[in-house]
Amino acid sequence: MREGAVRWLSPAGFFTMRWWEWGPEDGAPVVCVHGLTRSGRDFDALAQGLAAAGRRVICPDLPGRGASDWLPDAMLYQPPVYVAALSHLLARIDGPVDWVGTSLGGICGMAIAATPGHPIRRMVLNDVGAFVPQEAMARIRDYMGNEPLFEDIPALEAHLRTVHAPFGNLSDAEWRHLAETSARPGGDGVLLHYDPAIATPIRATEAQAIDMRALWALVKIPVLLIRGAESDLLLPETAAEMAAQPHVRLAEIAGAGHAPALMDPAQVALVRDFLGQ
């Protein structure tokens, strides 16, 4: 694993976004973008699987997460700003890429793929689609905004096992990996590795459904749409509506909700086979 960084311009000035990179430097690039409160290290297992197939895999920490800079204005923690940061990364790569986006990472991917001249060849949308129901947004709003202090990594792991149970049937080693890569020092214990201010835009208003059908209509590249069979964010009817398009392939993951962790060998193979070489 290698580390990289890019300076990007936000409305508040320049900041640094860092990433984790796997595979040969001359391999065809795949950009993997994580969900709302997660980091690029969520993709370690997927990245290793893709790197073994010869791909260069780049997994950024979105602004305010992981090793990337926090932003001074909480209201900047919104998709258009994330897209701006990711666009700087794409300019650095300077060529065609494939995209894997979990939840928020998928929303950013759709926004970029709907833009004329974008560099994305193929895209994997992991449990996110053209419509997010109000109930799912309310659930997310309710668990955001707290910054619990955990005594140690095992205590943080216990929290993740509860909050992220919909990730699926993960092994003890996988849960421990997620805990270790989700922690930062704080006080007399550890904190989750993100700026708690990322919750501010979400909690600023009442939870509302998000309708992205107009955006989705502009996405014409091949898409693998992955849905957790128990997901409350990507509803069956939304997935079916999207999969009716000839460029979309739908795969449902049993035993998972929002969102499949993409750590299981079968899930890694699903993504690898879709993206190809």
Coordinates of C-alpha atoms in Angstrom, one line a residue:
M1 CA 0.0 0.0 0.0
R2 CA 1.2 3.5 -0.9
E3 CA 0.0 6.9 0.2
G4 CA -0.7 9.9 -2.0
A5 CA -2.1 13.4 -1.7
V6 CA -3.5 16.2 -3.8
R7 CA -4.1 19.8 -3.1
W8 CA -7.6 20.9 -4.1
L9 CA -9.4 24.2 -4.2
S10 CA -12.5 24.7 -2.1
P11 CA -14.6 27.8 -1.5
A12 CA -12.6 28.2 1.7
G13 CA -9.2 27.9 0.1
F14 CA -6.8 25.0 -0.7
F15 CA -6.8 21.8 1.3
T16 CA -5.1 18.4 1.1
M17 CA -7.0 15.2 0.2
R18 CA -5.0 12.0 0.8
W19 CA -5.5 8.6 -0.7
W20 CA -4.4 5.0 -0.3
E21 CA -3.1 3.3 -3.4
W22 CA -2.5 -0.4 -4.4
G23 CA -1.3 -2.3 -7.4
P24 CA 1.1 -1.4 -10.3
E25 CA 1.5 2.3 -10.9
D26 CA 1.0 1.7 -14.6
G27 CA -2.2 -0.4 -14.1
A28 CA -5.5 0.8 -15.4
P29 CA -6.8 3.0 -12.5
V30 CA -9.8 2.3 -10.4
V31 CA -11.0 5.0 -8.0
C32 CA -12.9 3.7 -4.9
V33 CA -14.9 6.2 -2.9
H34 CA -16.3 5.4 0.6
G35 CA -19.6 6.2 2.4
L36 CA -20.6 9.1 4.6
T37 CA -18.7 8.4 7.8
R38 CA -16.1 6.0 6.5
S39 CA -12.6 6.2 4.9
G40 CA -10.7 4.9 1.9
R41 CA -9.3 2.1 4.1
D42 CA -12.7 0.4 3.9
F43 CA -11.6 -0.8 0.4
D44 CA -8.4 -2.6 1.5
A45 CA -9.7 -6.1 0.7
L46 CA -11.3 -5.0 -2.6
A47 CA -8.1 -3.0 -3.5
Q48 CA -5.9 -6.0 -2.9
G49 CA -8.1 -8.2 -5.0
L50 CA -8.2 -5.7 -7.9
A51 CA -4.4 -5.0 -7.6
A52 CA -3.8 -8.8 -7.9
A53 CA -5.5 -8.5 -11.3
G54 CA -3.2 -5.8 -12.4
R55 CA -5.2 -2.7 -11.6
R56 CA -4.0 0.5 -9.9
V57 CA -6.5 1.1 -7.1
I58 CA -6.8 4.6 -5.6
C59 CA -8.9 5.0 -2.4
P60 CA -9.3 8.6 -1.3
D61 CA -10.3 9.8 2.2
L62 CA -13.0 12.4 1.4
P63 CA -12.5 15.8 3.1
G64 CA -13.1 15.6 6.8
R65 CA -12.4 11.9 6.9
G66 CA -9.4 9.7 7.6
A67 CA -6.0 11.4 6.8
S68 CA -7.5 14.2 4.7
D69 CA -7.8 17.8 5.9
W70 CA -10.9 18.9 7.9
L71 CA -12.8 21.9 6.5
P72 CA -13.2 25.2 8.5
D73 CA -16.9 25.6 7.4
A74 CA -19.1 22.7 8.3
M75 CA -21.6 23.6 5.5
L76 CA -18.9 22.7 3.0
Y77 CA -19.4 19.1 3.8
Q78 CA -21.7 18.4 0.9
P79 CA -21.5 16.5 -2.4
P80 CA -20.7 19.4 -4.7
V81 CA -17.6 20.1 -2.6
Y82 CA -16.6 16.4 -2.5
V83 CA -17.0 16.3 -6.3
A84 CA -14.6 19.3 -6.6
A85 CA -12.0 17.5 -4.5
L86 CA -12.4 14.3 -6.4
S87 CA -12.1 16.2 -9.7
H88 CA -8.7 17.4 -8.7
L89 CA -7.7 13.8 -8.1
L90 CA -9.1 12.8 -11.5
A91 CA -7.1 15.6 -13.1
R92 CA -4.0 14.3 -11.4
I93 CA -4.7 10.8 -12.9
D94 CA -5.3 12.4 -16.3
G95 CA -6.9 9.6 -18.1
P96 CA -9.8 7.1 -18.1
V97 CA -10.8 5.5 -14.8
D98 CA -13.2 3.0 -13.4
W99 CA -15.2 4.0 -10.4
V100 CA -16.5 2.1 -7.3
G101 CA -18.7 4.2 -5.0
T102 CA -20.4 3.1 -1.8
S103 CA -23.3 5.3 -0.8
L104 CA -22.0 8.9 -0.8
G105 CA -19.1 7.7 -3.0
G106 CA -21.7 6.5 -5.5
I107 CA -23.6 9.8 -5.4
C108 CA -20.3 11.6 -6.2
G109 CA -19.7 9.1 -9.0
M110 CA -23.1 9.7 -10.6
A111 CA -22.5 13.4 -10.4
I112 CA -19.2 13.1 -12.2
A113 CA -20.5 10.6 -14.8
A114 CA -23.4 12.9 -15.6
T115 CA -20.9 15.7 -16.6
P116 CA -19.8 16.1 -20.2
G117 CA -16.2 15.0 -20.8
H118 CA -15.9 13.0 -17.6
P119 CA -13.2 10.2 -17.5
I120 CA -15.3 7.4 -16.0
R121 CA -15.5 4.3 -18.2
R122 CA -17.4 1.9 -15.9
M123 CA -19.0 2.4 -12.5
V124 CA -20.0 0.2 -9.6
L125 CA -22.7 1.8 -7.4
N126 CA -22.7 0.0 -4.0
D127 CA -26.2 0.3 -2.5
V128 CA -27.1 3.8 -3.7
G129 CA -29.2 4.8 -6.6
A130 CA -31.5 7.4 -8.2
F131 CA -33.8 7.8 -5.2
V132 CA -33.1 7.7 -1.4
P133 CA -36.3 7.5 0.7
Q134 CA -37.0 9.9 3.6
E135 CA -37.0 7.1 6.1
A136 CA -33.4 6.2 5.3
M137 CA -32.3 9.8 5.5
A138 CA -34.0 10.1 8.9
R139 CA -32.1 7.1 10.1
I140 CA -28.8 8.5 8.9
R141 CA -29.7 11.9 10.5
D142 CA -30.4 10.3 13.8
Y143 CA -27.1 8.5 14.2
M144 CA -25.0 11.5 12.9
G145 CA -23.8 14.3 15.1
N146 CA -22.5 12.4 18.1
E147 CA -18.8 12.1 18.8
P148 CA -18.6 9.2 21.4
L149 CA -15.3 8.7 23.1
F150 CA -14.3 5.0 23.3
E151 CA -12.1 3.5 25.9
D152 CA -10.2 1.5 23.4
I153 CA -10.3 -0.2 19.9
P154 CA -12.4 -3.1 21.2
A155 CA -15.0 -0.7 22.5
L156 CA -15.1 1.1 19.1
E157 CA -15.3 -2.2 17.3
A158 CA -18.4 -3.1 19.4
H159 CA -20.0 0.2 18.3
L160 CA -19.2 -0.4 14.7
R161 CA -20.7 -3.9 14.9
T162 CA -24.0 -2.4 16.0
V163 CA -24.1 0.7 13.8
H164 CA -22.8 -1.0 10.7
A165 CA -24.4 -4.4 11.1
P166 CA -26.0 -4.1 7.7
F167 CA -22.5 -4.4 6.2
G168 CA -23.1 -8.1 6.3
N169 CA -21.6 -11.2 7.9
L170 CA -18.1 -10.0 8.5
S171 CA -15.4 -12.1 10.2
D172 CA -13.9 -11.0 13.5
A173 CA -10.7 -10.0 11.7
E174 CA -12.7 -7.8 9.3
W175 CA -14.5 -6.1 12.1
R176 CA -11.2 -5.5 13.8
H177 CA -9.7 -4.1 10.6
L178 CA -12.6 -1.6 10.2
A179 CA -12.2 -0.6 13.9
E180 CA -8.5 0.0 13.6
T181 CA -8.8 2.0 10.5
S182 CA -11.8 4.0 11.9
A183 CA -9.9 5.3 15.0
R184 CA -8.1 8.4 15.9
P185 CA -6.6 9.3 19.3
G186 CA -8.8 11.5 21.5
G187 CA -8.7 12.4 25.2
D188 CA -8.2 9.2 27.2
G189 CA -9.4 6.9 24.4
V190 CA -10.2 6.8 20.7
L191 CA -12.6 8.7 18.5
L192 CA -14.1 7.9 15.1
H193 CA -11.8 9.1 12.4
Y194 CA -13.9 11.9 10.9
D195 CA -14.8 15.5 11.7
P196 CA -18.0 15.5 13.7
A197 CA -19.0 18.6 11.8
I198 CA -19.8 16.5 8.7
A199 CA -23.2 16.0 10.3
T200 CA -24.0 19.7 10.3
P201 CA -25.5 20.0 6.8
I202 CA -27.5 16.8 7.4
R203 CA -28.9 17.9 10.7
A204 CA -29.5 21.5 9.6
T205 CA -32.9 20.5 8.1
E206 CA -35.5 17.9 8.6
A207 CA -34.8 14.6 6.8
Q208 CA -36.1 14.6 3.2
A209 CA -36.0 12.1 0.4
I210 CA -33.4 12.7 -2.3
D211 CA -34.5 12.3 -5.9
M212 CA -31.6 12.0 -8.3
R213 CA -33.5 10.6 -11.2
A214 CA -32.7 13.6 -13.4
L215 CA -29.0 13.1 -12.6
W216 CA -29.2 9.4 -13.2
A217 CA -30.8 9.9 -16.6
L218 CA -27.5 11.5 -17.8
V219 CA -25.4 8.5 -16.8
K220 CA -24.8 6.4 -19.9
I221 CA -21.8 4.3 -19.0
P222 CA -21.9 0.6 -18.0
V223 CA -23.0 0.3 -14.4
L224 CA -22.9 -2.6 -11.9
L225 CA -25.6 -1.8 -9.3
I226 CA -25.1 -3.7 -6.1
R227 CA -28.0 -3.8 -3.6
G228 CA -28.0 -5.2 -0.1
A229 CA -31.0 -7.4 0.0
E230 CA -32.2 -5.8 3.2
S231 CA -31.3 -2.2 2.3
D232 CA -33.5 0.6 3.3
L233 CA -31.6 3.1 1.2
L234 CA -31.7 1.5 -2.2
L235 CA -35.3 0.2 -2.4
P236 CA -36.1 -2.8 -4.6
E237 CA -38.3 -0.7 -6.9
T238 CA -35.6 1.9 -7.4
A239 CA -33.1 -0.8 -8.2
A240 CA -35.5 -2.5 -10.6
E241 CA -36.2 0.9 -12.3
M242 CA -32.5 1.6 -12.8
A243 CA -31.7 -2.0 -13.9
A244 CA -34.3 -1.7 -16.7
Q245 CA -31.7 0.4 -18.6
P246 CA -29.6 -1.7 -21.0
H247 CA -26.3 -0.4 -19.6
V248 CA -27.1 -1.5 -16.0
R249 CA -26.5 -4.9 -14.4
L250 CA -28.1 -5.5 -11.0
A251 CA -26.6 -7.8 -8.3
E252 CA -28.2 -8.4 -4.9
I253 CA -26.2 -9.4 -1.9
A254 CA -28.0 -11.7 0.6
G255 CA -27.6 -11.1 4.3
A256 CA -26.6 -7.4 3.8
G257 CA -28.4 -4.1 4.1
H258 CA -26.8 -0.7 3.6
A259 CA -24.2 -1.2 2.4
P260 CA -22.4 -4.5 1.5
A261 CA -18.8 -4.2 2.8
L262 CA -17.2 -5.5 -0.5
M263 CA -14.8 -7.5 1.7
D264 CA -16.1 -11.0 1.0
P265 CA -14.2 -12.9 -1.7
A266 CA -17.4 -13.4 -3.7
Q267 CA -18.2 -9.6 -3.6
V268 CA -14.6 -8.8 -4.6
A269 CA -14.8 -11.2 -7.5
L270 CA -18.2 -9.6 -8.6
V271 CA -16.6 -6.2 -8.8
R272 CA -13.3 -7.5 -10.4
D273 CA -15.1 -9.4 -13.1
F274 CA -17.4 -6.5 -14.0
L275 CA -14.5 -4.0 -14.2
G276 CA -12.3 -6.5 -16.2
Q277 CA -8.7 -5.4 -17.1

